[in-house]
Amino acid sequence: MKNLLKLFVLILTIIVNTNYGFAAVKVMPTLIELNANKSKGNYLTTSFFVQADKNETIRFKLYPEYFTITDEGKMSAVPVCANNDNLIPHARFVPNEFTLKNGVPQLVRVTFTDIKSLPDGESRMVMFIEDVAAKEIILPNKNKNVNTKLIVKTRLGIPIYVDKGKFVKVGYFDDLQVQKNNRNLVYKMELSAGGNSKVRYHGKAQIIKDKNLIKEFNLNSNTIRANGVFEEQGLIPDDLKDGDYILKVILTYKNEKGENKNLIRETQFNVSNSI
């Protein structure tokens, strides 16, 4: 069939909760956390920047959505929600649409009003920044009679949290195990959070043999929702010699007072490379 057109549509959605850069667009900061108890009035203000490459001209629109945090520490956007911890009814932002060009950053100001009516604990929303017009990319194809077009729409998301009143951030290290998965050794962590505000941790793992530190590696930073649970697993380095080892995990998070708190747990495991 001549002049056959095949159209592949890809909507690319990116939710940002770490340092971000995609193509030639970036946002700063990528996460906003506010303490309403430090406000002298009945409102809070914050801001962020959006910037494109000098060679890019892109028009964006802004809109907020409520979100929840899953057991996997991921963001789950909820377009319509009447929860009391939804920040959207309190949010005002300027501008709500803008064009980026010549590498000049755009400042977006966000104000939250009537914050005294928010419930104690954590309230949240995500500010989405989305292309007004999708981009079309023609992909090469060996078949001259087939054209492949990729339509890409970019969406960035900045999570915004507000803690208010009496809020508590407390984390627990419930379990740590090392198990065999086929020929690999994997660690499995079970964590949980109490209180009424999320816990965001970062940390490292140490491998110890005969009281000596053999290896150390960083772990992913993750978020545990308030009164929620979180499980993570990852690979143990595969170049260990036969023998008995200890895996020690040290996690750090900040409590409601901004103090660093450690969660430490260790477990024994054995390595046997024999077939």
CSV table of C-alpha atoms in Angstrom, one decimal:
chain,number,residue,atom,x,y,z
A,1,MET,CA,0.0,0.0,0.0
A,2,LYS,CA,1.5,3.3,-1.2
A,3,ASN,CA,1.5,6.5,0.9
A,4,LEU,CA,0.5,4.5,3.9
A,5,LEU,CA,0.6,6.7,7.0
A,6,LYS,CA,1.2,5.2,10.4
A,7,LEU,CA,0.7,7.6,13.3
A,8,PHE,CA,2.1,6.7,16.7
A,9,VAL,CA,1.0,9.0,19.5
A,10,LEU,CA,3.0,9.2,22.7
A,11,ILE,CA,2.0,11.4,25.6
A,12,LEU,CA,5.0,11.8,27.7
A,13,THR,CA,4.2,12.7,31.3
A,14,ILE,CA,6.9,13.5,33.8
A,15,ILE,CA,6.2,13.9,37.5
A,16,VAL,CA,9.1,15.7,39.2
A,17,ASN,CA,10.2,15.0,42.8
A,18,THR,CA,14.0,15.1,42.3
A,19,ASN,CA,16.4,17.4,40.5
A,20,TYR,CA,14.9,17.6,37.0
A,21,GLY,CA,16.0,18.2,33.5
A,22,PHE,CA,14.2,16.9,30.4
A,23,ALA,CA,15.1,18.0,26.9
A,24,ALA,CA,15.8,21.7,27.2
A,25,VAL,CA,13.3,22.6,30.0
A,26,LYS,CA,13.9,22.6,33.7
A,27,VAL,CA,12.1,23.8,36.9
A,28,MET,CA,13.7,25.1,40.1
A,29,PRO,CA,13.0,24.0,42.8
A,30,THR,CA,11.5,20.6,42.0
A,31,LEU,CA,9.8,20.3,45.4
A,32,ILE,CA,8.2,22.9,47.7
A,33,GLU,CA,7.6,22.3,51.4
A,34,LEU,CA,6.0,25.1,53.6
A,35,ASN,CA,5.3,25.4,57.3
A,36,ALA,CA,2.1,27.4,57.9
A,37,ASN,CA,3.0,27.8,61.5
A,38,LYS,CA,5.8,30.2,60.5
A,39,SER,CA,3.4,32.5,58.7
A,40,LYS,CA,2.5,35.9,60.4
A,41,GLY,CA,-0.8,36.2,58.6
A,42,ASN,CA,-3.5,33.9,57.1
A,43,TYR,CA,-1.6,33.3,53.9
A,44,LEU,CA,1.6,31.8,52.5
A,45,THR,CA,3.6,32.7,49.5
A,46,THR,CA,6.2,30.8,47.4
A,47,SER,CA,7.6,30.7,43.9
A,48,PHE,CA,9.5,28.7,41.4
A,49,PHE,CA,11.3,29.2,38.1
A,50,VAL,CA,10.7,27.5,34.7
A,51,GLN,CA,13.4,27.8,32.1
A,52,ALA,CA,14.0,26.6,28.5
A,53,ASP,CA,17.1,26.4,26.4
A,54,LYS,CA,18.2,29.5,24.4
A,55,ASN,CA,17.2,27.8,21.2
A,56,GLU,CA,13.7,26.8,22.5
A,57,THR,CA,10.4,28.7,22.3
A,58,ILE,CA,7.7,26.9,24.2
A,59,ARG,CA,4.3,28.0,25.6
A,60,PHE,CA,3.2,26.4,28.8
A,61,LYS,CA,-0.1,26.4,30.8
A,62,LEU,CA,-0.3,25.8,34.5
A,63,TYR,CA,-2.9,23.9,36.5
A,64,PRO,CA,-3.0,22.2,40.0
A,65,GLU,CA,-4.2,18.8,40.9
A,66,TYR,CA,-4.5,17.0,44.3
A,67,PHE,CA,-2.5,13.9,44.8
A,68,THR,CA,-2.0,11.0,47.1
A,69,ILE,CA,1.2,9.0,47.9
A,70,THR,CA,1.1,5.3,47.2
A,71,ASP,CA,2.6,2.5,49.1
A,72,GLU,CA,5.5,2.5,46.6
A,73,GLY,CA,6.2,6.2,47.4
A,74,LYS,CA,4.8,7.4,44.1
A,75,MET,CA,2.6,10.3,43.4
A,76,SER,CA,-1.0,9.5,42.2
A,77,ALA,CA,-2.7,12.6,40.9
A,78,VAL,CA,-6.5,13.0,41.6
A,79,PRO,CA,-8.1,15.6,39.2
A,80,VAL,CA,-11.2,16.1,41.4
A,81,CYS,CA,-11.1,15.8,45.2
A,82,ALA,CA,-13.0,17.3,48.2
A,83,ASN,CA,-10.6,16.2,50.9
A,84,ASN,CA,-9.8,18.8,53.6
A,85,ASP,CA,-6.1,18.4,52.9
A,86,ASN,CA,-6.5,19.6,49.3
A,87,LEU,CA,-4.6,22.8,48.8
A,88,ILE,CA,-6.2,23.7,45.5
A,89,PRO,CA,-9.1,25.8,46.9
A,90,HIS,CA,-6.5,27.9,48.8
A,91,ALA,CA,-4.1,28.4,45.8
A,92,ARG,CA,-3.7,31.4,43.6
A,93,PHE,CA,-0.9,31.5,41.0
A,94,VAL,CA,0.4,34.0,38.5
A,95,PRO,CA,0.9,33.7,35.6
A,96,ASN,CA,-1.2,30.7,34.5
A,97,GLU,CA,0.2,30.7,31.0
A,98,PHE,CA,3.5,31.9,29.6
A,99,THR,CA,6.0,31.6,26.8
A,100,LEU,CA,9.6,30.6,27.4
A,101,LYS,CA,12.2,31.9,24.9
A,102,ASN,CA,15.8,33.0,24.7
A,103,GLY,CA,16.7,31.0,27.8
A,104,VAL,CA,15.0,33.6,30.0
A,105,PRO,CA,13.5,32.0,33.2
A,106,GLN,CA,9.9,32.6,34.1
A,107,LEU,CA,9.0,33.2,37.7
A,108,VAL,CA,5.7,31.8,38.9
A,109,ARG,CA,4.3,33.1,42.2
A,110,VAL,CA,1.9,30.9,44.3
A,111,THR,CA,-0.1,32.2,47.2
A,112,PHE,CA,-2.1,30.1,49.6
A,113,THR,CA,-5.0,32.0,51.4
A,114,ASP,CA,-7.1,31.2,54.4
A,115,ILE,CA,-4.5,28.7,55.7
A,116,LYS,CA,-6.0,28.8,59.2
A,117,SER,CA,-8.9,26.7,57.9
A,118,LEU,CA,-6.5,23.9,56.8
A,119,PRO,CA,-6.5,20.8,59.0
A,120,ASP,CA,-3.7,19.9,61.3
A,121,GLY,CA,-1.0,18.0,59.5
A,122,GLU,CA,-0.1,17.8,55.9
A,123,SER,CA,-2.0,19.3,53.0
A,124,ARG,CA,-0.8,19.1,49.4
A,125,MET,CA,-1.2,19.6,45.6
A,126,VAL,CA,0.9,19.2,42.5
A,127,MET,CA,1.4,22.2,40.1
A,128,PHE,CA,1.5,20.9,36.6
A,129,ILE,CA,3.3,22.7,33.8
A,130,GLU,CA,2.2,21.5,30.4
A,131,ASP,CA,2.8,22.3,26.7
A,132,VAL,CA,0.0,24.3,25.1
A,133,ALA,CA,1.0,22.7,21.8
A,134,ALA,CA,2.3,19.2,21.3
A,135,LYS,CA,5.5,18.7,19.4
A,136,GLU,CA,5.7,16.5,16.2
A,137,ILE,CA,8.8,14.4,15.5
A,138,ILE,CA,9.2,12.5,12.2
A,139,LEU,CA,11.1,9.3,12.8
A,140,PRO,CA,13.3,7.7,10.1
A,141,ASN,CA,11.9,4.6,8.5
A,142,LYS,CA,13.6,2.1,6.1
A,143,ASN,CA,10.3,1.7,4.3
A,144,LYS,CA,9.9,4.8,2.1
A,145,ASN,CA,6.1,4.2,1.9
A,146,VAL,CA,5.7,4.4,5.7
A,147,ASN,CA,5.9,7.7,7.7
A,148,THR,CA,6.2,7.4,11.4
A,149,LYS,CA,5.3,10.5,13.4
A,150,LEU,CA,5.8,10.9,17.1
A,151,ILE,CA,3.6,13.4,18.9
A,152,VAL,CA,5.2,14.3,22.3
A,153,LYS,CA,3.5,16.3,25.0
A,154,THR,CA,5.5,17.3,28.0
A,155,ARG,CA,4.1,17.7,31.5
A,156,LEU,CA,6.2,18.6,34.5
A,157,GLY,CA,4.9,18.4,38.1
A,158,ILE,CA,6.0,20.2,41.2
A,159,PRO,CA,4.7,18.7,44.4
A,160,ILE,CA,3.8,21.4,47.0
A,161,TYR,CA,3.2,20.5,50.7
A,162,VAL,CA,2.0,22.6,53.6
A,163,ASP,CA,2.3,21.5,57.2
A,164,LYS,CA,0.1,23.3,59.6
A,165,GLY,CA,-0.9,23.2,63.3
A,166,LYS,CA,0.2,20.2,65.3
A,167,PHE,CA,2.0,17.9,62.8
A,168,VAL,CA,4.2,14.9,63.5
A,169,LYS,CA,6.8,13.2,61.3
A,170,VAL,CA,8.0,9.9,62.6
A,171,GLY,CA,9.5,7.0,60.7
A,172,TYR,CA,9.9,3.3,61.7
A,173,PHE,CA,12.2,0.6,60.3
A,174,ASP,CA,10.0,-2.4,60.6
A,175,ASP,CA,12.1,-5.2,58.9
A,176,LEU,CA,15.2,-5.8,56.8
A,177,GLN,CA,16.0,-9.1,55.1
A,178,VAL,CA,18.4,-10.4,52.5
A,179,GLN,CA,17.0,-13.1,50.2
A,180,LYS,CA,18.0,-15.1,47.1
A,181,ASN,CA,16.3,-14.2,43.9
A,182,ASN,CA,17.5,-16.7,41.2
A,183,ARG,CA,21.3,-16.3,41.4
A,184,ASN,CA,21.2,-12.8,42.9
A,185,LEU,CA,21.0,-11.6,46.5
A,186,VAL,CA,18.5,-8.9,47.2
A,187,TYR,CA,17.7,-6.8,50.2
A,188,LYS,CA,14.1,-6.1,51.2
A,189,MET,CA,13.2,-3.2,53.5
A,190,GLU,CA,9.8,-2.6,55.2
A,191,LEU,CA,9.3,0.9,56.5
A,192,SER,CA,6.3,2.9,57.9
A,193,ALA,CA,5.5,6.4,59.1
A,194,GLY,CA,3.3,7.6,61.9
A,195,GLY,CA,2.0,11.0,62.6
A,196,ASN,CA,0.0,13.2,60.2
A,197,SER,CA,2.7,14.3,57.7
A,198,LYS,CA,4.9,12.4,55.3
A,199,VAL,CA,8.5,11.2,56.0
A,200,ARG,CA,11.1,11.6,53.3
A,201,TYR,CA,14.3,9.7,53.9
A,202,HIS,CA,17.7,9.1,52.3
A,203,GLY,CA,20.4,6.7,53.3
A,204,LYS,CA,23.1,4.2,52.7
A,205,ALA,CA,23.8,0.5,53.1
A,206,GLN,CA,27.0,-1.0,54.5
A,207,ILE,CA,28.3,-4.6,54.0
A,208,ILE,CA,30.3,-5.8,57.0
A,209,LYS,CA,32.5,-8.9,57.3
A,210,ASP,CA,34.3,-9.8,60.5
A,211,LYS,CA,33.6,-6.3,61.9
A,212,ASN,CA,35.2,-4.7,58.9
A,213,LEU,CA,33.5,-2.5,56.4
A,214,ILE,CA,33.7,-4.2,53.0
A,215,LYS,CA,31.4,-2.1,50.8
A,216,GLU,CA,29.1,0.9,51.1
A,217,PHE,CA,26.5,2.2,48.7
A,218,ASN,CA,23.8,4.8,48.6
A,219,LEU,CA,20.1,3.9,48.6
A,220,ASN,CA,17.3,5.7,46.8
A,221,SER,CA,15.6,8.6,48.5
A,222,ASN,CA,11.9,7.8,49.0
A,223,THR,CA,8.7,9.2,50.6
A,224,ILE,CA,6.5,7.4,53.1
A,225,ARG,CA,3.0,8.8,53.4
A,226,ALA,CA,1.6,9.8,56.8
A,227,ASN,CA,0.4,6.6,58.6
A,228,GLY,CA,1.5,4.6,55.6
A,229,VAL,CA,3.9,1.8,54.7
A,230,PHE,CA,6.6,1.5,52.2
A,231,GLU,CA,8.6,-1.5,50.8
A,232,GLU,CA,11.7,-1.4,48.8
A,233,GLN,CA,14.1,-4.0,47.4
A,234,GLY,CA,17.4,-3.8,45.6
A,235,LEU,CA,20.4,-5.9,44.6
A,236,ILE,CA,23.3,-6.7,46.9
A,237,PRO,CA,26.7,-6.3,45.1
A,238,ASP,CA,27.5,-9.6,43.3
A,239,ASP,CA,31.3,-9.6,43.7
A,240,LEU,CA,31.4,-10.8,47.3
A,241,LYS,CA,33.4,-13.8,48.3
A,242,ASP,CA,31.9,-16.8,50.1
A,243,GLY,CA,31.3,-16.2,53.7
A,244,ASP,CA,29.0,-14.6,56.3
A,245,TYR,CA,28.2,-10.9,56.2
A,246,ILE,CA,26.1,-8.3,57.9
A,247,LEU,CA,24.0,-5.8,55.9
A,248,LYS,CA,23.6,-2.6,57.9
A,249,VAL,CA,21.2,0.1,56.6
A,250,ILE,CA,21.2,3.7,57.9
A,251,LEU,CA,18.3,6.0,56.9
A,252,THR,CA,18.0,9.6,57.8
A,253,TYR,CA,14.9,11.9,57.8
A,254,LYS,CA,13.8,15.2,59.4
A,255,ASN,CA,11.1,15.2,62.0
A,256,GLU,CA,8.6,18.0,62.5
A,257,LYS,CA,11.2,20.1,64.3
A,258,GLY,CA,13.6,19.9,61.4
A,259,GLU,CA,15.9,17.6,63.4
A,260,ASN,CA,17.7,14.7,61.7
A,261,LYS,CA,16.6,11.3,62.9
A,262,ASN,CA,18.2,8.0,62.0
A,263,LEU,CA,16.6,4.6,61.4
A,264,ILE,CA,19.2,1.8,61.6
A,265,ARG,CA,18.7,-1.9,61.1
A,266,GLU,CA,21.0,-4.8,60.3
A,267,THR,CA,20.7,-8.4,59.3
A,268,GLN,CA,23.0,-11.3,58.6
A,269,PHE,CA,23.4,-13.1,55.3
A,270,ASN,CA,25.6,-15.7,53.7
A,271,VAL,CA,27.2,-15.7,50.3
A,272,SER,CA,27.9,-19.0,48.5
A,273,ASN,CA,29.2,-18.9,44.9
A,274,SER,CA,29.3,-22.6,44.5
A,275,ILE,CA,27.0,-24.2,41.9
